[in-house]
Structures are given as C-alpha cells and as structure tokens.
Amino acid sequence: MDEGVTLRITGVEPGDEIAGARKITIATTRGAIPLVLHSAPEKGRAVLCVSGAMGGYDGPSMLYPRLGLEMPKRGFAVARLDYRAPNEFGECLVDAMAALTFLGGIGNERVALMGHSFGGAVAINAGTLSPLVTTVIALSSQLAGAHVVGELAPKPILLIHGGADTILSHESSQALYDRASEPKTISILPGVGHSLAEASEEVFGTVSDWLMKQLH
C-alpha cells in the first residue's frame, strides 16, 4: 500500500435498519466511509463487496444486494462498501482495508472479498494485505492495480468475466489468471457484457456456491 495513504478509524456510527440491512458510517481520519451491513445470526464469516470506479453499493446487475438478502440465511454477513473518493485507487484501497478492520472488530474471522471492474483490482490488492481475507472474487476485473495477484496465494481466487465485455476485455481476467498462482478458477461467459446482466442467475449461483465452499 502507498505509504503516503494512511487512515485511522475513529468511530463507528450505526444508522437506520431496513429489511435487515443497516447503514453504518465508519468515521476515519480521512473522512466517513459508508457501508451497508446485512448481519447474519451468527458471527465469524462475512463477505465484503466493493464496486467499480463509479462507486455505489450494488455491484453488477444488483448482485450485491441480492447476496445481502440471501447469504445471511446461509450464515454469512454481507457488507456493501461505497468509496469516499471513487476512482482514486489508493483511497479506495484504504477504504476496503478499513471495512475489513471493522468486520474483524465485530467478530468475523474469515472474510471473502469481492470486487467488480475497478473494484476487482481493489479486492485483489486488499486481499494480499489483510489476514482476514480467505478468498477473493474478481468480476470483470481491470488489470491496473491488480499486478500483485501473484502474491494472493495460497488464498484462492475466482475470476468471472463476460466474453462480450466491450468496456474491459475478458483478456484482462485471463491475464490475471495467468499471473495468479494456484488455487485459481476462471469463468469466461460467452455473449456476456461488462455488467454480467445476461448471466445474472449463473453469476449469482457461481458466486454463492464459491462462498459456501471457501467460507465453510
């Protein structure tokens, strides 16, 4: 991580809860980090979801809120992070690290880190830095910022990319796969674009199955 980017958590402010989702504000020395937390009945396992360069809570084709509805029933908390400064890689990386620290602080010992597009690189990078992270899922990931993918092992990585992605070619995920060490898995989906909308059911199934396997 850039030694010039440092951040300290100064407090956590819980907000309103709607349908099991609670807004959380992580107060830090670099500003407030917004989070939506879907708690599970038991502590220990969580999923942290980060979005693309535009930020937001929802991920590709509303995948993240769907995981937030479904995964707590299977024993996993789901946290959806919005960036303080979207598209500024160093800032977004420390946001992810702060969210991981928060998840560890509330009793989670194993965390899956998932990111889409720009966020795929954030997830890969943060995954090499945090001992809490046990697996990384990169969806339609960019290459920039993900050069450390070879350092992720022995943590398993799942790469999913649309074969018809016109924003970031699937060759980006293929290159990451080639650079990564085992264990690694890649799925290139024919005819599917950057948001993975054409295969939203398949992606949800693949991701949820992966989480069940890796966070057992």
Coordinates of N, CA, C and O in Angstrom, one line a residue, residues 8-105:
R8 N -7.0 6.1 10.0 CA -7.2 5.5 11.3 C -8.7 5.6 11.5 O -9.3 6.7 11.3
I9 N -9.3 4.5 12.0 CA -10.7 4.5 12.4 C -10.9 5.2 13.7 O -10.2 4.9 14.7
T10 N -11.8 6.2 13.7 CA -12.1 7.0 15.0 C -13.4 6.6 15.6 O -13.7 7.0 16.8
G11 N -14.3 5.9 14.9 CA -15.6 5.6 15.5 C -16.4 4.9 14.4 O -16.1 4.9 13.3
V12 N -17.5 4.3 14.9 CA -18.5 3.6 14.0 C -19.9 4.1 14.4 O -20.2 4.1 15.6
E13 N -20.6 4.6 13.5 CA -21.9 5.2 13.8 C -23.0 4.4 13.0 O -23.1 4.4 11.8
P14 N -23.8 3.6 13.8 CA -24.9 2.8 13.1 C -26.0 3.7 12.7 O -26.4 4.7 13.4
G15 N -26.6 3.4 11.6 CA -27.8 4.2 11.1 C -29.0 3.4 11.1 O -29.2 2.4 11.9
D16 N -30.0 3.7 10.3 CA -31.3 3.0 10.3 C -31.1 1.6 9.7 O -30.2 1.4 8.9
E17 N -32.0 0.7 10.2 CA -32.0 -0.6 9.6 C -33.3 -0.8 8.9 O -34.4 -0.5 9.4
I18 N -33.2 -1.3 7.6 CA -34.4 -1.5 6.8 C -34.2 -3.0 6.2 O -33.3 -3.3 5.5
A19 N -35.2 -3.8 6.5 CA -35.3 -5.2 6.0 C -34.0 -5.9 6.2 O -33.4 -6.6 5.4
G20 N -33.4 -5.8 7.4 CA -32.2 -6.5 7.8 C -30.9 -5.8 7.3 O -29.8 -6.3 7.6
A21 N -31.0 -4.7 6.6 CA -29.8 -4.0 6.2 C -29.6 -2.7 7.0 O -30.5 -1.9 7.1
R22 N -28.5 -2.6 7.6 CA -28.2 -1.4 8.5 C -27.1 -0.6 7.8 O -26.1 -1.1 7.4
K23 N -27.4 0.7 7.7 CA -26.4 1.6 7.3 C -25.4 1.9 8.4 O -25.8 2.2 9.5
I24 N -24.1 1.8 8.0 CA -23.1 2.0 9.0 C -22.2 3.1 8.4 O -21.9 3.1 7.2
T25 N -21.7 4.0 9.3 CA -20.7 5.0 8.9 C -19.5 4.8 9.7 O -19.5 4.8 10.9
I26 N -18.4 4.4 9.0 CA -17.1 4.3 9.6 C -16.4 5.6 9.6 O -16.0 6.1 8.6
A27 N -16.3 6.2 10.8 CA -15.6 7.5 10.9 C -14.1 7.3 10.9 O -13.6 6.5 11.7
T28 N -13.4 8.0 10.1 CA -11.9 7.9 10.0 C -11.2 9.2 9.9 O -11.9 10.3 9.7
T29 N -9.9 9.2 10.0 CA -9.1 10.4 9.9 C -9.1 11.0 8.5 O -8.6 12.1 8.3
R30 N -9.6 10.2 7.5 CA -9.7 10.7 6.1 C -11.1 10.9 5.7 O -11.4 11.0 4.5
G31 N -12.1 10.9 6.6 CA -13.5 11.1 6.2 C -14.3 9.9 6.5 O -13.8 8.8 7.0
A32 N -15.6 10.0 6.3 CA -16.6 9.0 6.6 C -16.7 8.0 5.5 O -16.8 8.3 4.3
I33 N -16.6 6.7 5.8 CA -16.8 5.6 4.9 C -18.2 5.0 5.0 O -18.5 4.4 6.1
P34 N -19.1 5.0 4.0 CA -20.4 4.5 4.2 C -20.4 3.0 3.8 O -19.8 2.5 2.9
L35 N -21.2 2.3 4.6 CA -21.3 0.8 4.5 C -22.8 0.4 4.7 O -23.5 1.0 5.5
V36 N -23.2 -0.6 4.0 CA -24.5 -1.3 4.3 C -24.2 -2.7 4.8 O -23.5 -3.4 4.1
L37 N -24.6 -3.0 6.0 CA -24.3 -4.3 6.6 C -25.6 -5.1 6.7 O -26.6 -4.7 7.3
H38 N -25.5 -6.4 6.2 CA -26.5 -7.4 6.3 C -26.0 -8.4 7.3 O -25.1 -9.2 6.9
S39 N -26.4 -8.3 8.5 CA -25.9 -9.2 9.6 C -26.4 -10.6 9.5 O -27.6 -10.8 9.0
A40 N -25.6 -11.6 9.9 CA -26.0 -13.0 10.0 C -26.3 -13.3 11.4 O -25.8 -12.7 12.3
P41 N -27.1 -14.4 11.7 CA -27.5 -14.7 13.0 C -26.2 -15.1 13.9 O -26.2 -14.8 15.1
E42 N -25.2 -15.6 13.2 CA -24.0 -16.0 14.0 C -22.8 -15.2 13.4 O -22.8 -14.8 12.3
K43 N -21.8 -15.0 14.3 CA -20.6 -14.2 13.8 C -19.6 -15.2 13.3 O -19.7 -16.4 13.5
G44 N -18.6 -14.7 12.6 CA -17.5 -15.5 12.1 C -17.1 -15.4 10.7 O -16.0 -15.3 10.3
R45 N -18.2 -15.3 9.8 CA -17.9 -15.3 8.4 C -18.6 -14.2 7.7 O -19.8 -13.9 8.0
A46 N -17.9 -13.5 6.8 CA -18.5 -12.3 6.1 C -18.0 -12.2 4.7 O -17.0 -12.8 4.3
V47 N -18.8 -11.4 3.9 CA -18.4 -11.1 2.6 C -18.4 -9.6 2.5 O -19.3 -8.9 2.9
L48 N -17.3 -9.0 1.9 CA -17.2 -7.6 1.7 C -17.2 -7.4 0.2 O -16.4 -7.9 -0.6
C49 N -18.2 -6.5 -0.2 CA -18.4 -6.3 -1.7 C -18.0 -4.8 -2.0 O -18.5 -3.9 -1.3
V50 N -17.1 -4.6 -3.0 CA -16.7 -3.3 -3.4 C -17.1 -3.2 -4.9 O -17.0 -4.1 -5.7
S51 N -17.4 -2.0 -5.3 CA -17.9 -1.7 -6.6 C -16.9 -1.2 -7.6 O -15.7 -1.1 -7.2
G52 N -17.3 -0.7 -8.7 CA -16.4 -0.2 -9.7 C -16.0 1.2 -9.5 O -16.2 1.8 -8.4
A53 N -15.4 1.8 -10.5 CA -14.9 3.2 -10.4 C -15.9 4.2 -10.0 O -15.5 5.3 -9.5
M54 N -17.2 4.0 -10.3 CA -18.2 5.0 -10.0 C -18.7 4.9 -8.6 O -19.4 5.7 -8.1
G55 N -18.3 3.8 -7.9 CA -18.7 3.6 -6.5 C -20.1 3.0 -6.5 O -20.6 2.4 -7.4
G56 N -20.8 3.2 -5.3 CA -22.1 2.7 -5.1 C -22.1 1.4 -4.3 O -21.0 0.8 -4.1
Y57 N -23.3 0.9 -4.0 CA -23.4 -0.2 -3.1 C -23.8 -1.5 -3.8 O -23.8 -2.6 -3.2
D58 N -24.2 -1.4 -5.1 CA -25.0 -2.5 -5.7 C -24.2 -3.5 -6.5 O -24.7 -4.6 -6.7
G59 N -23.1 -3.1 -7.0 CA -22.3 -4.1 -7.9 C -23.0 -4.3 -9.2 O -23.9 -3.6 -9.6
P60 N -22.5 -5.3 -10.0 CA -23.0 -5.6 -11.3 C -24.4 -6.2 -11.2 O -24.6 -7.2 -10.5
S61 N -25.4 -5.6 -11.9 CA -26.7 -6.2 -12.0 C -27.3 -6.5 -10.7 O -28.0 -7.6 -10.5
M62 N -27.1 -5.6 -9.7 CA -27.7 -5.7 -8.3 C -27.3 -7.0 -7.6 O -28.0 -7.6 -6.8
L63 N -26.1 -7.5 -8.0 CA -25.6 -8.8 -7.4 C -25.4 -8.6 -5.8 O -25.8 -9.5 -5.1
Y64 N -24.9 -7.4 -5.4 CA -24.5 -7.3 -4.0 C -25.7 -7.2 -3.1 O -25.7 -7.9 -2.1
P65 N -26.8 -6.4 -3.4 CA -28.0 -6.5 -2.6 C -28.6 -7.9 -2.6 O -29.2 -8.3 -1.5
R66 N -28.6 -8.6 -3.7 CA -29.1 -9.9 -3.7 C -28.4 -10.9 -2.7 O -29.0 -11.6 -2.0
L67 N -27.0 -10.7 -2.8 CA -26.2 -11.5 -1.8 C -26.6 -11.1 -0.4 O -26.6 -11.9 0.5
G68 N -26.8 -9.8 -0.2 CA -27.2 -9.3 1.1 C -28.5 -9.9 1.7 O -28.7 -10.1 2.9
L69 N -29.4 -10.2 0.8 CA -30.7 -10.8 1.1 C -30.5 -12.3 1.4 O -31.2 -12.8 2.3
E70 N -29.7 -13.0 0.6 CA -29.7 -14.4 0.6 C -28.6 -15.0 1.6 O -28.8 -16.0 2.2
M71 N -27.4 -14.4 1.6 CA -26.3 -15.1 2.3 C -26.4 -15.1 3.8 O -25.9 -16.1 4.4
P72 N -27.0 -14.1 4.4 CA -27.2 -14.2 5.9 C -28.0 -15.4 6.3 O -27.7 -16.0 7.4
K73 N -28.9 -15.9 5.4 CA -29.7 -17.1 5.7 C -28.7 -18.3 5.7 O -29.1 -19.3 6.3
R74 N -27.6 -18.2 5.1 CA -26.7 -19.3 5.0 C -25.5 -19.2 6.0 O -24.5 -19.9 5.9
G75 N -25.6 -18.1 6.8 CA -24.6 -18.0 7.9 C -23.5 -16.9 7.6 O -22.5 -16.9 8.3
F76 N -23.6 -16.1 6.5 CA -22.6 -15.1 6.2 C -23.2 -13.7 6.3 O -24.2 -13.4 5.7
A77 N -22.5 -12.9 7.0 CA -22.8 -11.4 6.9 C -22.3 -10.9 5.6 O -21.4 -11.4 5.0
V78 N -23.0 -9.9 5.1 CA -22.6 -9.2 3.8 C -22.5 -7.7 4.1 O -23.4 -7.1 4.6
A79 N -21.3 -7.2 3.7 CA -21.1 -5.7 3.8 C -20.9 -5.2 2.4 O -20.1 -5.7 1.7
R80 N -21.6 -4.1 2.1 CA -21.5 -3.4 0.8 C -20.9 -2.1 1.1 O -21.5 -1.2 1.7
L81 N -19.7 -1.8 0.5 CA -19.0 -0.6 0.8 C -19.2 0.4 -0.4 O -19.1 0.0 -1.5
D82 N -19.3 1.7 0.0 CA -19.2 2.7 -1.0 C -18.0 3.5 -0.7 O -17.6 3.7 0.4
Y83 N -17.3 4.0 -1.8 CA -16.0 4.7 -1.6 C -16.2 6.1 -1.2 O -17.2 6.8 -1.6
R84 N -15.2 6.6 -0.4 CA -15.2 8.1 -0.2 C -14.8 8.9 -1.4 O -15.4 9.9 -1.7
A85 N -13.9 8.3 -2.2 CA -13.4 9.0 -3.4 C -13.3 8.0 -4.5 O -12.2 7.5 -4.8
P86 N -14.4 7.8 -5.2 CA -14.4 6.8 -6.3 C -13.3 7.1 -7.3 O -13.0 8.2 -7.6
N87 N -12.8 6.0 -7.8 CA -11.8 6.0 -8.9 C -10.4 6.5 -8.5 O -9.5 6.7 -9.3
E88 N -10.2 6.8 -7.2 CA -8.9 7.1 -6.7 C -8.4 5.8 -6.0 O -8.7 5.5 -4.8
F89 N -7.5 5.1 -6.7 CA -7.2 3.7 -6.2 C -6.7 3.6 -4.8 O -7.1 2.8 -4.0
G90 N -5.7 4.5 -4.4 CA -5.1 4.4 -3.1 C -6.2 4.7 -2.0 O -6.2 4.0 -1.0
E91 N -7.1 5.6 -2.3 CA -8.1 5.9 -1.3 C -9.1 4.8 -1.2 O -9.6 4.4 -0.1
C92 N -9.5 4.2 -2.3 CA -10.4 3.1 -2.3 C -9.8 1.9 -1.7 O -10.6 1.1 -1.0
L93 N -8.6 1.7 -1.8 CA -7.9 0.6 -1.2 C -7.9 0.7 0.4 O -8.2 -0.3 1.1
V94 N -7.6 1.9 0.9 CA -7.7 2.1 2.3 C -9.1 2.0 2.8 O -9.4 1.5 4.0
D95 N -10.1 2.4 2.0 CA -11.5 2.2 2.4 C -11.8 0.7 2.6 O -12.4 0.3 3.6
A96 N -11.3 -0.1 1.7 CA -11.5 -1.6 1.8 C -10.8 -2.1 3.0 O -11.4 -3.0 3.7
M97 N -9.6 -1.7 3.3 CA -8.9 -2.1 4.5 C -9.6 -1.7 5.7 O -9.7 -2.5 6.7
A98 N -10.2 -0.5 5.8 CA -10.9 -0.1 6.9 C -12.1 -0.9 7.2 O -12.5 -1.3 8.3
A99 N -12.8 -1.2 6.1 CA -14.0 -2.1 6.2 C -13.7 -3.5 6.7 O -14.4 -4.0 7.5
L100 N -12.6 -4.0 6.2 CA -12.1 -5.3 6.7 C -11.8 -5.2 8.2 O -12.1 -6.1 9.0
T101 N -11.1 -4.1 8.6 CA -10.8 -4.0 10.1 C -12.1 -3.9 10.9 O -12.3 -4.5 11.9
F102 N -13.1 -3.2 10.3 CA -14.4 -3.2 11.0 C -15.1 -4.5 11.1 O -15.6 -4.9 12.2
L103 N -15.1 -5.3 10.0 CA -15.7 -6.6 10.0 C -14.9 -7.6 11.0 O -15.6 -8.4 11.7
G104 N -13.6 -7.4 11.1 CA -12.9 -8.2 12.1 C -13.2 -7.8 13.5 O -13.4 -8.6 14.4
G105 N -13.4 -6.5 13.7 CA -13.8 -6.0 15.0 C -15.1 -6.4 15.5 O -15.3 -6.3 16.8

